[in-house]
Tab-separated table of C-alpha atoms in Angstrom:
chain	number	residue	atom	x	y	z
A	581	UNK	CA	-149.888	83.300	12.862
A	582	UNK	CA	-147.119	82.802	10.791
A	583	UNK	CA	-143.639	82.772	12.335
A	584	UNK	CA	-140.597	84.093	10.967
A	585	UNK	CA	-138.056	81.251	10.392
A	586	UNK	CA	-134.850	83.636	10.894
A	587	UNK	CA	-136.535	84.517	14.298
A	588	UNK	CA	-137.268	81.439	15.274
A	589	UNK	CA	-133.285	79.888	14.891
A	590	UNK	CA	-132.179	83.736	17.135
A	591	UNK	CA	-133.974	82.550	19.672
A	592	UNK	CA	-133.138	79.119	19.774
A	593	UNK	CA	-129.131	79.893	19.410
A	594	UNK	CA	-130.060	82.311	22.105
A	595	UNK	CA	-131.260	79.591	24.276
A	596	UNK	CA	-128.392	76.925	23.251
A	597	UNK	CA	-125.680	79.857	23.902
A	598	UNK	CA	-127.419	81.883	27.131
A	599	UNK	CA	-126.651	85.135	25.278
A	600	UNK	CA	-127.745	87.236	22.075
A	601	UNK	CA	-123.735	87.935	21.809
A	602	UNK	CA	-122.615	84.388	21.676
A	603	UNK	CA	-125.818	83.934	19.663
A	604	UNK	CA	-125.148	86.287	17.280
A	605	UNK	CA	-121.340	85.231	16.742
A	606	UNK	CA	-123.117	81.601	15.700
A	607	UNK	CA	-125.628	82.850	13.291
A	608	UNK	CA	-123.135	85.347	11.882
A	609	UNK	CA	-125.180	88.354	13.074
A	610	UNK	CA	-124.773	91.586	15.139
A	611	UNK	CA	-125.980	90.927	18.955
A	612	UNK	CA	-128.471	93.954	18.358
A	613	UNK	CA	-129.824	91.928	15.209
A	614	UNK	CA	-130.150	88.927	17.332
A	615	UNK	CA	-132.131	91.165	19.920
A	616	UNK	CA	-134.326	92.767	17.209
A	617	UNK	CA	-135.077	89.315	16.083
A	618	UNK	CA	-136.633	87.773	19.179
A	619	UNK	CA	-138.451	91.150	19.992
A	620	UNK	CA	-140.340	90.592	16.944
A	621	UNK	CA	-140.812	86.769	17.296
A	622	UNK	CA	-142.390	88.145	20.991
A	623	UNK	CA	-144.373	90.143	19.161
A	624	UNK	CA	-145.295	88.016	16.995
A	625	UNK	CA	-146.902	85.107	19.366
A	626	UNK	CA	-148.157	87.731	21.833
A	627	UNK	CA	-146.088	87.515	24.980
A	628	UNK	CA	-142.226	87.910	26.082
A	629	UNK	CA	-139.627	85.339	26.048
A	630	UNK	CA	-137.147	86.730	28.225
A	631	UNK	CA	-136.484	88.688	31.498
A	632	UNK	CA	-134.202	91.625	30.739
A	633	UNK	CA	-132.277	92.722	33.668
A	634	UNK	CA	-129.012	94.698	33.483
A	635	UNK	CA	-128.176	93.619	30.306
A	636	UNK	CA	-128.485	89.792	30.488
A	637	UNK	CA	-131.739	87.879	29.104
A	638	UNK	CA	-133.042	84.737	31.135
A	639	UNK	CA	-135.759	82.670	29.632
A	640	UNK	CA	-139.561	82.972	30.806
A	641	UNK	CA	-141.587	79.486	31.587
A	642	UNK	CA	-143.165	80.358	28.450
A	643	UNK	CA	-139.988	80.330	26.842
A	644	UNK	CA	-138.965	77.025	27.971
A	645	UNK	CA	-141.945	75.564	27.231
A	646	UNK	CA	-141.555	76.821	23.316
A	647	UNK	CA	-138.043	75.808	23.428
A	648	UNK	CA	-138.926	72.123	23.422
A	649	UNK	CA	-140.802	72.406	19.975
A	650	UNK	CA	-138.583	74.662	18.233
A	651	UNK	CA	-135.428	72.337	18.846
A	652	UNK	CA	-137.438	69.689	17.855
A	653	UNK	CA	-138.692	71.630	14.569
A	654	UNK	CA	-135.091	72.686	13.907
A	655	UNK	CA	-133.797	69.386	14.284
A	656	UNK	CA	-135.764	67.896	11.750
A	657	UNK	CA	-134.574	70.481	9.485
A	658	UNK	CA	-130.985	69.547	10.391
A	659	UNK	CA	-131.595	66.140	9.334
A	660	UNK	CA	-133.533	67.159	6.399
A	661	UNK	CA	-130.130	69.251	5.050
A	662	UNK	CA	-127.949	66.070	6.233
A	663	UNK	CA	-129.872	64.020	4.112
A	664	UNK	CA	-129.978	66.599	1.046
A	665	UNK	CA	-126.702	66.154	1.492
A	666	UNK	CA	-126.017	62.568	1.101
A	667	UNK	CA	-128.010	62.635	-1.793
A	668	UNK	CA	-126.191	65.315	-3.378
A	669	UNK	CA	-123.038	63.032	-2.636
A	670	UNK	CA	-124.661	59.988	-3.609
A	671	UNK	CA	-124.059	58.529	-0.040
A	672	UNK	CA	-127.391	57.346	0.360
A	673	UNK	CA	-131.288	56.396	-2.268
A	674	UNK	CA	-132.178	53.216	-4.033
A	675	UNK	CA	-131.656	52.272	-8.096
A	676	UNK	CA	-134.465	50.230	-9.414
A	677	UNK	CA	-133.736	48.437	-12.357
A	678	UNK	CA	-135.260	45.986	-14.209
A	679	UNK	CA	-134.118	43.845	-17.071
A	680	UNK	CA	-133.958	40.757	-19.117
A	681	UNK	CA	-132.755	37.863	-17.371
A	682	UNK	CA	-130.320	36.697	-19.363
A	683	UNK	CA	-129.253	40.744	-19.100
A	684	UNK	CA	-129.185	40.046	-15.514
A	685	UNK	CA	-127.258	37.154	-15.590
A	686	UNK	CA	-124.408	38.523	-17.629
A	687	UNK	CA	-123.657	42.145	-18.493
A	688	UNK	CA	-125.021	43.670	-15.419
A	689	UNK	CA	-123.204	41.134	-13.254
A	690	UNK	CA	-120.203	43.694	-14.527
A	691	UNK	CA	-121.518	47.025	-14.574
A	692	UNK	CA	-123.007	46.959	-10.513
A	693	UNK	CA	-119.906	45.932	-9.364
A	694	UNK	CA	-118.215	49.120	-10.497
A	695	UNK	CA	-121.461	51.420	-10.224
A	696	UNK	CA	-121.244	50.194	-6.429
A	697	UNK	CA	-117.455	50.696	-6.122
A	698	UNK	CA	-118.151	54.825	-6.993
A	699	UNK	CA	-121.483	54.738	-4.774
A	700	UNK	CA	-121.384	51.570	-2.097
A	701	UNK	CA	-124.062	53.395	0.064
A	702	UNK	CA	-126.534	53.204	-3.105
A	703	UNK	CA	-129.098	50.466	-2.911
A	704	UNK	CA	-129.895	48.312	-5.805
A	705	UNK	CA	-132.742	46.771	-6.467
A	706	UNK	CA	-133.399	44.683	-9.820
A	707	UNK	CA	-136.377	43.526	-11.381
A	708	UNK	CA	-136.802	40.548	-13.998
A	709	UNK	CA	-139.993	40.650	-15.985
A	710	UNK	CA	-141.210	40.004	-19.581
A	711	UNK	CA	-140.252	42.377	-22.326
A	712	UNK	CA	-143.843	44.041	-22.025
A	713	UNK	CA	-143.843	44.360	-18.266
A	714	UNK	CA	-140.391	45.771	-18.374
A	715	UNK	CA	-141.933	48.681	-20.324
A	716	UNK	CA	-144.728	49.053	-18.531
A	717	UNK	CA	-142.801	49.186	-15.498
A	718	UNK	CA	-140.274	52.097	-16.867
A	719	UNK	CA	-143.273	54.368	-18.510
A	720	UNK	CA	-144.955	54.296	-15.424
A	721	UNK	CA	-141.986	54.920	-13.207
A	722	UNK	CA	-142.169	51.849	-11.214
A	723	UNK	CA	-138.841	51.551	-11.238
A	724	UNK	CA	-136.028	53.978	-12.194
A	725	UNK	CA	-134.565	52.432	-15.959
A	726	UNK	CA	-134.429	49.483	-17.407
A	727	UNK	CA	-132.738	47.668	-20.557
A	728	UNK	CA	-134.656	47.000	-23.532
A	729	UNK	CA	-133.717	45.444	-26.831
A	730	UNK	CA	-134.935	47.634	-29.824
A	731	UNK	CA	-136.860	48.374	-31.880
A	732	UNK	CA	-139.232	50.127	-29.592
A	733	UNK	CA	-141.835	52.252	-30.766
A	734	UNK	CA	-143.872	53.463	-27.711
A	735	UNK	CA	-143.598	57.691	-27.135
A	736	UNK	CA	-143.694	57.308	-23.259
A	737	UNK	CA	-140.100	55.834	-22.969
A	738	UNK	CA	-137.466	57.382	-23.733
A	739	UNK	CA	-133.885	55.179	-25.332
A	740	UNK	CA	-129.993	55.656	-25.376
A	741	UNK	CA	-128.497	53.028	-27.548
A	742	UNK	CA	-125.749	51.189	-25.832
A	743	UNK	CA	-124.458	48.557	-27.922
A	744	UNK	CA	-124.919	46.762	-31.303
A	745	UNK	CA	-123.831	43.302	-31.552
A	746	UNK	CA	-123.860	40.004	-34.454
A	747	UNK	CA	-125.831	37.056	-33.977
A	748	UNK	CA	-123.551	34.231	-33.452
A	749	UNK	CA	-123.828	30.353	-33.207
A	750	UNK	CA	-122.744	28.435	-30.101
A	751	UNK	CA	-121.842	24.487	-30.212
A	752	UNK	CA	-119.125	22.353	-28.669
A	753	UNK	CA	-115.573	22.799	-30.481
A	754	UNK	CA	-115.408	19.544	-31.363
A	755	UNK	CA	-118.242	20.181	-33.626
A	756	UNK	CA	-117.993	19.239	-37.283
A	757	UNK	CA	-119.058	22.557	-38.016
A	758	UNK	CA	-116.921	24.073	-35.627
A	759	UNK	CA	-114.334	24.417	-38.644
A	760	UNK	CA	-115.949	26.965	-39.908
A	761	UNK	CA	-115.500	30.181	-39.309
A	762	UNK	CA	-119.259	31.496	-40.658
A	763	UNK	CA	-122.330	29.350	-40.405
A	764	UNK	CA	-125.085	30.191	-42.670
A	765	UNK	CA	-128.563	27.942	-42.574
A	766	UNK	CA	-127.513	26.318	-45.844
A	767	UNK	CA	-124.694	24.740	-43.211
A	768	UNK	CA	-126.856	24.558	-40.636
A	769	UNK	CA	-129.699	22.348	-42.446
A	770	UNK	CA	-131.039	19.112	-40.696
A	771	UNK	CA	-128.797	20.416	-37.558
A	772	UNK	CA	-130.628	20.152	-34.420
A	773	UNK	CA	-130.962	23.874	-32.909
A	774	UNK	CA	-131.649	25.743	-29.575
A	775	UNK	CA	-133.179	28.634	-30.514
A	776	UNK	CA	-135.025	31.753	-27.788
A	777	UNK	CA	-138.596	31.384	-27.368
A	778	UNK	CA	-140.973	31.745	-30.889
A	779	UNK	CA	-142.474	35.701	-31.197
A	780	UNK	CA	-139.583	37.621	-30.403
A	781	UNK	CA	-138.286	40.085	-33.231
A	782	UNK	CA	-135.049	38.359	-33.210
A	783	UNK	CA	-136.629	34.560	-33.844
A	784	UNK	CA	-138.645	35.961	-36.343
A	785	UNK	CA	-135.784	37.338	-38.599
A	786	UNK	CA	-133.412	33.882	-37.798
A	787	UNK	CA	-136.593	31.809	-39.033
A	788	UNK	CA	-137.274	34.566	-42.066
A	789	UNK	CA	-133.230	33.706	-42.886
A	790	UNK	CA	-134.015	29.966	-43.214
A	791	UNK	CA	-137.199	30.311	-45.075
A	792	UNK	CA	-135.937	32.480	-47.362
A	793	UNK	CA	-133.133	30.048	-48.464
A	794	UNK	CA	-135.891	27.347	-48.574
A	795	UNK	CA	-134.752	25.489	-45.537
A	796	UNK	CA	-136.865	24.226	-42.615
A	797	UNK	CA	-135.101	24.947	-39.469
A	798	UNK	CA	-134.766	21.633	-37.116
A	799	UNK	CA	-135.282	23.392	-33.433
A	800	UNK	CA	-134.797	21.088	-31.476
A	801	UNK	CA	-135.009	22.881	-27.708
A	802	UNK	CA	-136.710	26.374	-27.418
A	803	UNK	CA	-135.850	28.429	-24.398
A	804	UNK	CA	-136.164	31.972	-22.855
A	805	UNK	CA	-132.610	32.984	-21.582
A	806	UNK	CA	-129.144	33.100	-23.638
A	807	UNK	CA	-127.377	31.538	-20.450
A	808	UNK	CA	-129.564	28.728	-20.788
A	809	UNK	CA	-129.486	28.509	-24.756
A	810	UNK	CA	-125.525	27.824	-24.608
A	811	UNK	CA	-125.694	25.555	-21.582
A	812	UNK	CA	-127.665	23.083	-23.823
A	813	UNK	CA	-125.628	23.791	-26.668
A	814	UNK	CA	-122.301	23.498	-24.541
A	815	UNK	CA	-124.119	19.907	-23.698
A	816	UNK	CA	-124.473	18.651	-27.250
A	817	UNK	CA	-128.112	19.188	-27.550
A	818	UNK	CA	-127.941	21.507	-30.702
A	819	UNK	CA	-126.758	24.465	-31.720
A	820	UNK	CA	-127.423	27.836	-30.299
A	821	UNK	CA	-128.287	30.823	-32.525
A	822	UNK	CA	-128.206	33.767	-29.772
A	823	UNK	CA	-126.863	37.341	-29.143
A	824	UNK	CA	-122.421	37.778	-29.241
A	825	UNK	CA	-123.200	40.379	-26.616
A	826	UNK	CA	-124.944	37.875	-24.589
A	827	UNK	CA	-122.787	34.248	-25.819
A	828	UNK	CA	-120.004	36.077	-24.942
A	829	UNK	CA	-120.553	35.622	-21.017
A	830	UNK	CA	-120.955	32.462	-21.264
A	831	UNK	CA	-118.184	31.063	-23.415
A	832	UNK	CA	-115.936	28.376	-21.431
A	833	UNK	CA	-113.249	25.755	-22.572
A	834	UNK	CA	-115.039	23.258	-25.092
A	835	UNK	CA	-117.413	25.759	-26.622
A	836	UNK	CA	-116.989	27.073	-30.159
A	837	UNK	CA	-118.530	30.626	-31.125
A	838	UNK	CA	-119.454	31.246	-34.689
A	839	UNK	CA	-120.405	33.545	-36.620
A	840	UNK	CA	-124.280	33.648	-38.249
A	841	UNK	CA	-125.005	35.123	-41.357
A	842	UNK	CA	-127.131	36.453	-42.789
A	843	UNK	CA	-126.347	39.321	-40.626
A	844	UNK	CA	-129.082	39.884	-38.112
A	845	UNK	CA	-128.431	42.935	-35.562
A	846	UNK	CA	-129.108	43.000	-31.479
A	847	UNK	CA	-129.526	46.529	-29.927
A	848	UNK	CA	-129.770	47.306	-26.304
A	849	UNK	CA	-130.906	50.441	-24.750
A	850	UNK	CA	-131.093	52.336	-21.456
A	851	UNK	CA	-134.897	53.264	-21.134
A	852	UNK	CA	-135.888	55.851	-18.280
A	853	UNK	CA	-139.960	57.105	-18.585
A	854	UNK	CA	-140.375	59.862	-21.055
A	855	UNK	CA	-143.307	61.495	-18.402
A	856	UNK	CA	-140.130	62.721	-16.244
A	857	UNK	CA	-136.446	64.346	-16.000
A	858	UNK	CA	-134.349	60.975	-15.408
A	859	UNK	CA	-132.980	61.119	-11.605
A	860	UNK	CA	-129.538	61.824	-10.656
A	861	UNK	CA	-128.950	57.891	-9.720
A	862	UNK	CA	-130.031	56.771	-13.152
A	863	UNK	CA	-127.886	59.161	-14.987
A	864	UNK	CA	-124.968	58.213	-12.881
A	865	UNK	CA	-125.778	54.476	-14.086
A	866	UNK	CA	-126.355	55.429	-17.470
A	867	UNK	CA	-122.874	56.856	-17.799
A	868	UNK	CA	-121.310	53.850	-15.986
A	869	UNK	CA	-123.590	51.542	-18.479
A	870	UNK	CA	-122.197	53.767	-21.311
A	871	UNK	CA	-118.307	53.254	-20.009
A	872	UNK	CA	-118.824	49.291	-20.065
A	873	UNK	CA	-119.828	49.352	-23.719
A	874	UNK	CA	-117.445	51.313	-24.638
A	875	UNK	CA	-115.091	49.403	-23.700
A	876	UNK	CA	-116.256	46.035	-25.292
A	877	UNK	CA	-116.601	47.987	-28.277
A	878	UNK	CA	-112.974	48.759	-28.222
């Protein structure tokens, strides 16, 4: 047996209202459509619904024992619309993210607040994991984007370039070198450095700059975060050779910013999986993501 939907929601209203008239006048219907309507959902399941005397219909124990399930039934639909709803409006779903830490710590600290302002009944939910987890995580739709610094050369994740940015130096402003408004390794030689973790593409084009001018670079700390990089170079312990994009949130009184050449360029994307359409909530991040770095680049 398969029951007619349309049939189903005459009777019910018919129930609700006590007449086909008032019935119909809710389901914007004639009252001999509403009638037709329950005589074919009686014939349908095999047996009548209603008493008909003079005119007026009162429900059989059959029908009230139907009438339970169907208002049930119909009330899950009613939620099911309400919630279509919200998500059409953006009043309600969860935004899984992940991204670099020192990502994390800084740029995205700016973008949520104002994705949240335009949707504050979104749920965010952010992830932190090395470079090849990150991806892993995207392709395979674990979460719903990510950030990624390019190059990136894998066909199941797809890219939008946000931003471009210099590599700079960090180091107190009382600095010797802190006079200078470019530092280039030949300046930098015997200084004691804090340079990101060995085996990223970035290191290896900042250590490729000093060996190709013949100079041994003297790292002195190595760590994994930009945050922490100019916290130890704020501190005296060397100086930093990290991302402007990324220095930039963490510049404070007493720290000097300089710039590094040879030129060595940091790109960010917005990666979504390349197996699907990106969801509505991503795109609406995207956009806001896309808004912030506009701006900066202004």
């Amino acid at each position: 047996m398969k029951l007619n939907l349309r049939s189903l929601e005459a009777f019910r209203e018919t129930m609700l209202s006590g007449s086909a008239t008032a019935a119909a006048g809710r389901m914007g219907l004639t009252q001999p459509a509403v009638s037709r309507l329950i005589a074919q959902l009686e014939q349908e399941i095999g047996f009548e619904l209603f008493y008909r005397e003079r005119g007026r219909l009162s429900p059989t124990p059959e029908a009230l024992i139907i009438y339970d399930e169907i208002d049930l039934a119909f009330g899950g639909l009613e939620r099911v619309d309400a919630l279509a709803r919200d998500i059409a409006a953006f009043n309600t779903g969860l935004l899984k993210i992940v991204a670099p830490p020192s990502l994390s710590e800084s740029v995205l600290s700016t973008i949520l607040p104002r994705f949240m302002a335009r949707f504050p009944k979104v749920r965010i939910a952010i992830e932190s994991r090395s470079t090849e987890t990150a991806r892993a995580m995207v392709a395979n739709r674990t979460v719903d984007c990510g950030f990624v610094k390019l190059p990136l050369d894998r066909s199941d994740i797809s890219t939008v370039t946000l931003s471009t940015s210099e590599t700079v130096c960090v180091l107190p402003d009382n600095h010797p070198l802190a006079s200078h408004e470019v530092l280039t390794p030949e300046l930098l030689r015997g200084e004691p450095l804090v340079l990101l973790g060995a085996g990223t593409w970035t290191r290896r084009q900042i250590d490729d700059a000093f060996r190709e001018r013949g100079i041994r670079p003297d790292v002195r700390v190595e760590t994994h975060t930009v945050g922490s990089a100019c916290a130890l170079a704020a501190g005296g312990l060397g100086v930093a050779v990290v991302n402007a994009l990324l220095a930039d949130n963490f510049a404070r009184p007493g720290v000097a910013i300089r710039v590094f050449r040879p030129q060595i360029l940091h790109e960010y994307a917005f990666m979504t999986s390349a197996l699907a359409p990106m969801n509505r909530l991503a795109a609406a991040f995207l956009e806001e993501a896309q808004s912030f770095f506009r701006e900066q680049a202004r």
